[in-house]
Amino acid sequence: MVIPKHKGAGQPRGADMRQRWLYDVRQYAILTDAENKFLILQLPKEYDATSAHTWTLPGGKLEPTDNPAEGIKREIIEETGLQAVIVGLCGIARWSTRNSKKLGIFYKAKVEGSMPKLKISNEHQRAFWIGLDELKDYPFHRKEMVGIIREALEG
């Protein structure tokens, strides 16, 4: 089979070439307990000026050597000390920051028990188990997270 060359192959990039974007992949878990409360984590004041003290979900960067399911489990353990069962994918979002383009992959995950005790990492300053009705009371680091959380837990 012959694979045709794409337009511009072998030519130097010029002003007329489309700029390519590579995405920095982030993974997040909507981590629920036996009472369907979910875990949120507060970013510290040192995070950055616009995101300090906002809330996020357990998760982080997908490392190049990570299998995605193992990567999100690793992040949950690192940030909370909890062992989770990944239930499945529940959302994808894209956003831009000053320096890069992000692709967020969201998973639904479960832990045993009701509001299990956490060992939060130094990446966060506080953690709460909340109900969906409390979501509006917490400003999130990424506004895209709110819709994905709502859709995952209402469905």
PDB file of C-alpha atoms in Angstrom:
ATOM      1  CA  MET A   1       0.000   0.000   0.000  1.00  0.00           C
ATOM      2  CA  VAL A   2       1.305   3.437  -0.918  1.00  0.00           C
ATOM      3  CA  ILE A   3       0.577   6.252   1.510  1.00  0.00           C
ATOM      4  CA  PRO A   4       0.296   9.581  -0.288  1.00  0.00           C
ATOM      5  CA  LYS A   5       2.305  12.481   1.046  1.00  0.00           C
ATOM      6  CA  HIS A   6       0.321  15.261   2.634  1.00  0.00           C
ATOM      7  CA  LYS A   7       0.359  18.690   1.072  1.00  0.00           C
ATOM      8  CA  GLY A   8       3.567  20.452   1.937  1.00  0.00           C
ATOM      9  CA  ALA A   9       5.459  17.314   2.964  1.00  0.00           C
ATOM     10  CA  GLY A  10       9.180  17.832   2.856  1.00  0.00           C
ATOM     11  CA  GLN A  11       8.779  21.588   2.568  1.00  0.00           C
ATOM     12  CA  PRO A  12       9.953  24.007   5.236  1.00  0.00           C
ATOM     13  CA  ARG A  13       7.252  25.572   7.358  1.00  0.00           C
ATOM     14  CA  GLY A  14       6.211  28.935   6.091  1.00  0.00           C
ATOM     15  CA  ALA A  15       3.650  31.557   6.969  1.00  0.00           C
ATOM     16  CA  ASP A  16       1.063  29.740   4.857  1.00  0.00           C
ATOM     17  CA  MET A  17       1.415  26.461   6.788  1.00  0.00           C
ATOM     18  CA  ARG A  18      -1.163  25.741   9.492  1.00  0.00           C
ATOM     19  CA  GLN A  19       0.244  25.759  12.986  1.00  0.00           C
ATOM     20  CA  ARG A  20      -0.014  22.390  14.705  1.00  0.00           C
ATOM     21  CA  TRP A  21      -0.958  22.099  18.338  1.00  0.00           C
ATOM     22  CA  LEU A  22       0.016  19.276  20.591  1.00  0.00           C
ATOM     23  CA  TYR A  23      -2.177  18.834  23.629  1.00  0.00           C
ATOM     24  CA  ASP A  24      -0.997  18.410  27.180  1.00  0.00           C
ATOM     25  CA  VAL A  25      -3.261  15.578  28.400  1.00  0.00           C
ATOM     26  CA  ARG A  26      -4.753  15.842  31.894  1.00  0.00           C
ATOM     27  CA  GLN A  27      -6.888  13.201  33.573  1.00  0.00           C
ATOM     28  CA  TYR A  28      -9.405  13.785  36.353  1.00  0.00           C
ATOM     29  CA  ALA A  29     -11.565  11.517  38.487  1.00  0.00           C
ATOM     30  CA  ILE A  30     -15.084  12.198  39.674  1.00  0.00           C
ATOM     31  CA  LEU A  31     -14.444  10.066  42.725  1.00  0.00           C
ATOM     32  CA  THR A  32     -17.597   9.027  44.569  1.00  0.00           C
ATOM     33  CA  ASP A  33     -18.152   7.241  47.852  1.00  0.00           C
ATOM     34  CA  ALA A  34     -20.914   4.860  48.976  1.00  0.00           C
ATOM     35  CA  GLU A  35     -23.306   7.796  49.580  1.00  0.00           C
ATOM     36  CA  ASN A  36     -22.616   9.306  46.123  1.00  0.00           C
ATOM     37  CA  LYS A  37     -20.662  12.228  47.593  1.00  0.00           C
ATOM     38  CA  PHE A  38     -17.720  13.229  45.416  1.00  0.00           C
ATOM     39  CA  LEU A  39     -14.279  14.498  46.312  1.00  0.00           C
ATOM     40  CA  ILE A  40     -13.023  17.992  45.555  1.00  0.00           C
ATOM     41  CA  LEU A  41      -9.560  19.361  46.311  1.00  0.00           C
ATOM     42  CA  GLN A  42      -8.571  22.989  46.892  1.00  0.00           C
ATOM     43  CA  LEU A  43      -5.543  24.396  45.101  1.00  0.00           C
ATOM     44  CA  PRO A  44      -3.085  26.285  47.332  1.00  0.00           C
ATOM     45  CA  LYS A  45      -2.373  30.012  47.182  1.00  0.00           C
ATOM     46  CA  GLU A  46       1.004  29.205  45.566  1.00  0.00           C
ATOM     47  CA  TYR A  47      -0.644  27.567  42.522  1.00  0.00           C
ATOM     48  CA  ASP A  48      -1.016  30.737  40.448  1.00  0.00           C
ATOM     49  CA  ALA A  49      -2.671  34.118  40.857  1.00  0.00           C
ATOM     50  CA  THR A  50      -5.886  33.280  39.008  1.00  0.00           C
ATOM     51  CA  SER A  51      -6.394  29.749  40.365  1.00  0.00           C
ATOM     52  CA  ALA A  52      -5.313  30.053  43.986  1.00  0.00           C
ATOM     53  CA  HIS A  53      -7.936  28.698  46.399  1.00  0.00           C
ATOM     54  CA  THR A  54     -10.140  27.328  43.620  1.00  0.00           C
ATOM     55  CA  TRP A  55     -11.306  23.720  43.539  1.00  0.00           C
ATOM     56  CA  THR A  56     -10.447  20.793  41.320  1.00  0.00           C
ATOM     57  CA  LEU A  57     -10.823  17.032  41.083  1.00  0.00           C
ATOM     58  CA  PRO A  58      -8.185  14.413  41.832  1.00  0.00           C
ATOM     59  CA  GLY A  59      -6.003  13.972  38.784  1.00  0.00           C
ATOM     60  CA  GLY A  60      -3.093  15.320  36.848  1.00  0.00           C
ATOM     61  CA  LYS A  61      -0.884  14.988  33.848  1.00  0.00           C
ATOM     62  CA  LEU A  62      -0.877  11.786  31.849  1.00  0.00           C
ATOM     63  CA  GLU A  63       2.788  10.823  31.711  1.00  0.00           C
ATOM     64  CA  PRO A  64       4.139   9.510  28.377  1.00  0.00           C
ATOM     65  CA  THR A  65       4.735   6.058  29.892  1.00  0.00           C
ATOM     66  CA  ASP A  66       1.301   5.826  31.589  1.00  0.00           C
ATOM     67  CA  ASN A  67      -1.466   3.540  30.517  1.00  0.00           C
ATOM     68  CA  PRO A  68      -4.413   5.975  30.936  1.00  0.00           C
ATOM     69  CA  ALA A  69      -6.366   3.834  33.440  1.00  0.00           C
ATOM     70  CA  GLU A  70      -3.238   3.198  35.515  1.00  0.00           C
ATOM     71  CA  GLY A  71      -2.253   6.873  35.263  1.00  0.00           C
ATOM     72  CA  ILE A  72      -5.496   8.122  36.803  1.00  0.00           C
ATOM     73  CA  LYS A  73      -5.306   5.485  39.557  1.00  0.00           C
ATOM     74  CA  ARG A  74      -1.742   6.641  40.310  1.00  0.00           C
ATOM     75  CA  GLU A  75      -2.874  10.266  40.536  1.00  0.00           C
ATOM     76  CA  ILE A  76      -5.736   9.374  42.894  1.00  0.00           C
ATOM     77  CA  ILE A  77      -3.357   7.491  45.191  1.00  0.00           C
ATOM     78  CA  GLU A  78      -0.717  10.272  45.100  1.00  0.00           C
ATOM     79  CA  GLU A  79      -3.222  13.037  45.849  1.00  0.00           C
ATOM     80  CA  THR A  80      -5.582  11.287  48.289  1.00  0.00           C
ATOM     81  CA  GLY A  81      -4.049   8.028  49.491  1.00  0.00           C
ATOM     82  CA  LEU A  82      -7.178   6.194  48.308  1.00  0.00           C
ATOM     83  CA  GLN A  83      -7.489   3.056  46.183  1.00  0.00           C
ATOM     84  CA  ALA A  84     -10.202   3.594  43.583  1.00  0.00           C
ATOM     85  CA  VAL A  85     -12.055   1.492  41.065  1.00  0.00           C
ATOM     86  CA  ILE A  86     -12.370   3.189  37.683  1.00  0.00           C
ATOM     87  CA  VAL A  87     -15.955   2.846  36.445  1.00  0.00           C
ATOM     88  CA  GLY A  88     -15.453   4.406  33.015  1.00  0.00           C
ATOM     89  CA  LEU A  89     -15.001   7.531  30.942  1.00  0.00           C
ATOM     90  CA  CYS A  90     -17.527  10.289  31.498  1.00  0.00           C
ATOM     91  CA  GLY A  91     -16.273  13.358  29.664  1.00  0.00           C
ATOM     92  CA  ILE A  92     -13.662  15.165  27.614  1.00  0.00           C
ATOM     93  CA  ALA A  93     -12.899  18.889  27.530  1.00  0.00           C
ATOM     94  CA  ARG A  94     -10.383  21.190  25.874  1.00  0.00           C
ATOM     95  CA  TRP A  95      -9.043  24.517  27.088  1.00  0.00           C
ATOM     96  CA  SER A  96      -6.076  26.812  26.576  1.00  0.00           C
ATOM     97  CA  THR A  97      -3.686  28.313  29.050  1.00  0.00           C
ATOM     98  CA  ARG A  98      -1.114  30.997  28.541  1.00  0.00           C
ATOM     99  CA  ASN A  99       1.469  28.444  27.407  1.00  0.00           C
ATOM    100  CA  SER A 100      -0.354  25.413  26.076  1.00  0.00           C
ATOM    101  CA  LYS A 101      -3.454  23.614  24.941  1.00  0.00           C
ATOM    102  CA  LYS A 102      -4.968  21.097  27.362  1.00  0.00           C
ATOM    103  CA  LEU A 103      -7.089  18.031  26.752  1.00  0.00           C
ATOM    104  CA  GLY A 104      -8.916  16.858  29.871  1.00  0.00           C
ATOM    105  CA  ILE A 105     -10.153  13.284  30.129  1.00  0.00           C
ATOM    106  CA  PHE A 106     -12.653  12.654  32.928  1.00  0.00           C
ATOM    107  CA  TYR A 107     -13.364   9.314  34.572  1.00  0.00           C
ATOM    108  CA  LYS A 108     -16.012   8.169  36.975  1.00  0.00           C
ATOM    109  CA  ALA A 109     -14.403   6.311  39.876  1.00  0.00           C
ATOM    110  CA  LYS A 110     -15.558   4.821  43.180  1.00  0.00           C
ATOM    111  CA  VAL A 111     -14.109   4.144  46.593  1.00  0.00           C
ATOM    112  CA  GLU A 112     -15.502   1.917  49.314  1.00  0.00           C
ATOM    113  CA  GLY A 113     -17.226   3.343  52.349  1.00  0.00           C
ATOM    114  CA  SER A 114     -18.678   6.690  53.222  1.00  0.00           C
ATOM    115  CA  MET A 115     -16.335   9.685  53.049  1.00  0.00           C
ATOM    116  CA  PRO A 116     -13.168   7.618  53.583  1.00  0.00           C
ATOM    117  CA  LYS A 117     -10.283   9.258  55.398  1.00  0.00           C
ATOM    118  CA  LEU A 118      -7.788  10.975  53.093  1.00  0.00           C
ATOM    119  CA  LYS A 119      -4.073  11.624  53.062  1.00  0.00           C
ATOM    120  CA  ILE A 120      -3.998  14.679  50.804  1.00  0.00           C
ATOM    121  CA  SER A 121      -0.736  15.555  49.108  1.00  0.00           C
ATOM    122  CA  ASN A 122       1.025  18.891  49.401  1.00  0.00           C
ATOM    123  CA  GLU A 123      -0.422  19.783  45.974  1.00  0.00           C
ATOM    124  CA  HIS A 124      -3.685  20.735  47.706  1.00  0.00           C
ATOM    125  CA  GLN A 125      -4.597  22.531  50.895  1.00  0.00           C
ATOM    126  CA  ARG A 126      -8.037  21.088  51.677  1.00  0.00           C
ATOM    127  CA  ALA A 127     -10.399  18.350  50.572  1.00  0.00           C
ATOM    128  CA  PHE A 128     -14.148  17.879  50.972  1.00  0.00           C
ATOM    129  CA  TRP A 129     -16.666  15.206  50.109  1.00  0.00           C
ATOM    130  CA  ILE A 130     -19.706  17.062  48.765  1.00  0.00           C
ATOM    131  CA  GLY A 131     -23.081  16.347  47.235  1.00  0.00           C
ATOM    132  CA  LEU A 132     -24.087  17.501  43.779  1.00  0.00           C
ATOM    133  CA  ASP A 133     -26.395  20.106  45.337  1.00  0.00           C
ATOM    134  CA  GLU A 134     -23.308  21.790  46.889  1.00  0.00           C
ATOM    135  CA  LEU A 135     -21.378  22.092  43.611  1.00  0.00           C
ATOM    136  CA  LYS A 136     -22.484  25.705  43.054  1.00  0.00           C
ATOM    137  CA  ASP A 137     -20.830  26.744  46.346  1.00  0.00           C
ATOM    138  CA  TYR A 138     -17.290  25.987  45.161  1.00  0.00           C
ATOM    139  CA  PRO A 139     -15.457  27.957  42.441  1.00  0.00           C
ATOM    140  CA  PHE A 140     -13.660  25.469  40.200  1.00  0.00           C
ATOM    141  CA  HIS A 141     -10.235  25.884  38.648  1.00  0.00           C
ATOM    142  CA  ARG A 142     -11.657  24.932  35.254  1.00  0.00           C
ATOM    143  CA  LYS A 143     -15.235  25.912  34.509  1.00  0.00           C
ATOM    144  CA  GLU A 144     -15.474  22.935  32.133  1.00  0.00           C
ATOM    145  CA  MET A 145     -15.329  20.604  35.128  1.00  0.00           C
ATOM    146  CA  VAL A 146     -18.672  21.749  36.535  1.00  0.00           C
ATOM    147  CA  GLY A 147     -20.710  20.635  33.518  1.00  0.00           C
ATOM    148  CA  ILE A 148     -18.914  17.307  33.288  1.00  0.00           C
ATOM    149  CA  ILE A 149     -19.445  16.630  37.008  1.00  0.00           C
ATOM    150  CA  ARG A 150     -23.119  17.521  36.752  1.00  0.00           C
ATOM    151  CA  GLU A 151     -23.679  15.325  33.701  1.00  0.00           C
ATOM    152  CA  ALA A 152     -21.794  12.374  35.202  1.00  0.00           C
ATOM    153  CA  LEU A 153     -23.655  12.420  38.506  1.00  0.00           C
ATOM    154  CA  GLU A 154     -27.151  13.341  37.329  1.00  0.00           C
ATOM    155  CA  GLY A 155     -27.281  10.607  34.710  1.00  0.00           C
TER     156      GLY A 155
END
